[in-house]
Amino acid sequence: MRKTVIVLFAMLLAGTALFAAGFEKHGRAGKVDVTLVSDKPLTKGTNAVTVVLKEKNKPVNGAKVVIKVFMPEMPGMPYMEDKKKAKFLSEGKYSANINFAMRGTWQVRIYIITKDGKKYLYKGSVNI
């Protein structure tokens, strides 16, 4: 009986850890490594997201970063978009609050202009 309780408790803890896991997506924009992160799983509504930028394993600081999410127009549904300028935090991290108006697949565009004027574009998608 005691072993059963221990096993069940361990499964409960493992399930809680999986449920509590946030969101993380990696990609590249030219020479820049881009990571889109959220402490919580992305959901319908407003989500706090962080973009982490690195080039050659070093943080990209002082860039202008704009995050745009959109869902193309479909029959019976209009085009939806949210676009925010991300705020620089530190060590290549930029944050913004993004609104996903409904569930579904959203296209993600992250526009990056480094402090030396180089322009990069990350393209991806997320499922809400």
Coordinates of N, CA and C in Angstrom, one line a residue, residues 17-24 36-42 47-50 89 93 95-96:
A17 N 4.3 19.1 -12.9 CA 5.5 19.7 -13.5 C 5.2 19.9 -15.0
L18 N 4.6 18.9 -15.7 CA 4.4 19.0 -17.1 C 3.3 20.0 -17.4
F19 N 2.3 20.1 -16.6 CA 1.2 21.1 -16.7 C 1.7 22.5 -16.5
A20 N 2.6 22.7 -15.6 CA 3.1 24.0 -15.2 C 4.2 24.5 -16.2
A21 N 4.7 23.6 -17.1 CA 5.7 24.0 -18.0 C 5.2 25.1 -18.9
G22 N 6.1 26.1 -19.2 CA 5.7 27.2 -20.1 C 5.8 26.8 -21.5
F23 N 6.1 27.8 -22.3 CA 6.2 27.7 -23.8 C 7.6 28.1 -24.2
E24 N 8.2 27.4 -25.1 CA 9.5 27.8 -25.7 C 9.6 27.3 -27.1
L36 N 11.6 32.3 -28.5 CA 10.3 32.9 -28.0 C 9.9 32.1 -26.7
V37 N 9.7 32.8 -25.6 CA 9.5 32.1 -24.3 C 8.3 32.7 -23.6
S38 N 7.6 31.9 -22.9 CA 6.6 32.3 -22.0 C 6.6 31.4 -20.7
D39 N 6.5 32.0 -19.5 CA 6.5 31.3 -18.3 C 5.3 30.3 -18.2
K40 N 4.2 30.6 -18.9 CA 3.0 29.8 -18.9 C 2.7 29.3 -20.3
P41 N 2.0 28.3 -20.4 CA 1.6 27.9 -21.8 C 0.8 29.0 -22.4
L42 N 1.0 29.2 -23.7 CA 0.2 30.3 -24.4 C -1.3 29.9 -24.5
N47 N -0.9 37.3 -23.3 CA 0.2 36.5 -22.8 C 1.5 37.3 -22.7
A48 N 2.2 37.2 -21.6 CA 3.5 37.8 -21.5 C 4.6 36.9 -22.1
V49 N 5.3 37.5 -23.1 CA 6.3 36.7 -23.8 C 7.6 37.4 -23.8
T50 N 8.7 36.6 -23.9 CA 10.0 37.1 -23.9 C 10.7 36.6 -25.1
L89 N 15.0 44.1 -21.7 CA 15.2 43.8 -20.3 C 16.6 43.8 -20.0
K93 N 17.4 39.9 -23.8 CA 16.0 39.6 -23.6 C 15.1 40.8 -23.8
S95 N 10.8 41.9 -23.9 CA 9.5 41.4 -23.5 C 8.3 42.2 -24.0
A96 N 7.2 41.6 -24.2 CA 5.9 42.3 -24.6 C 4.7 41.4 -24.2

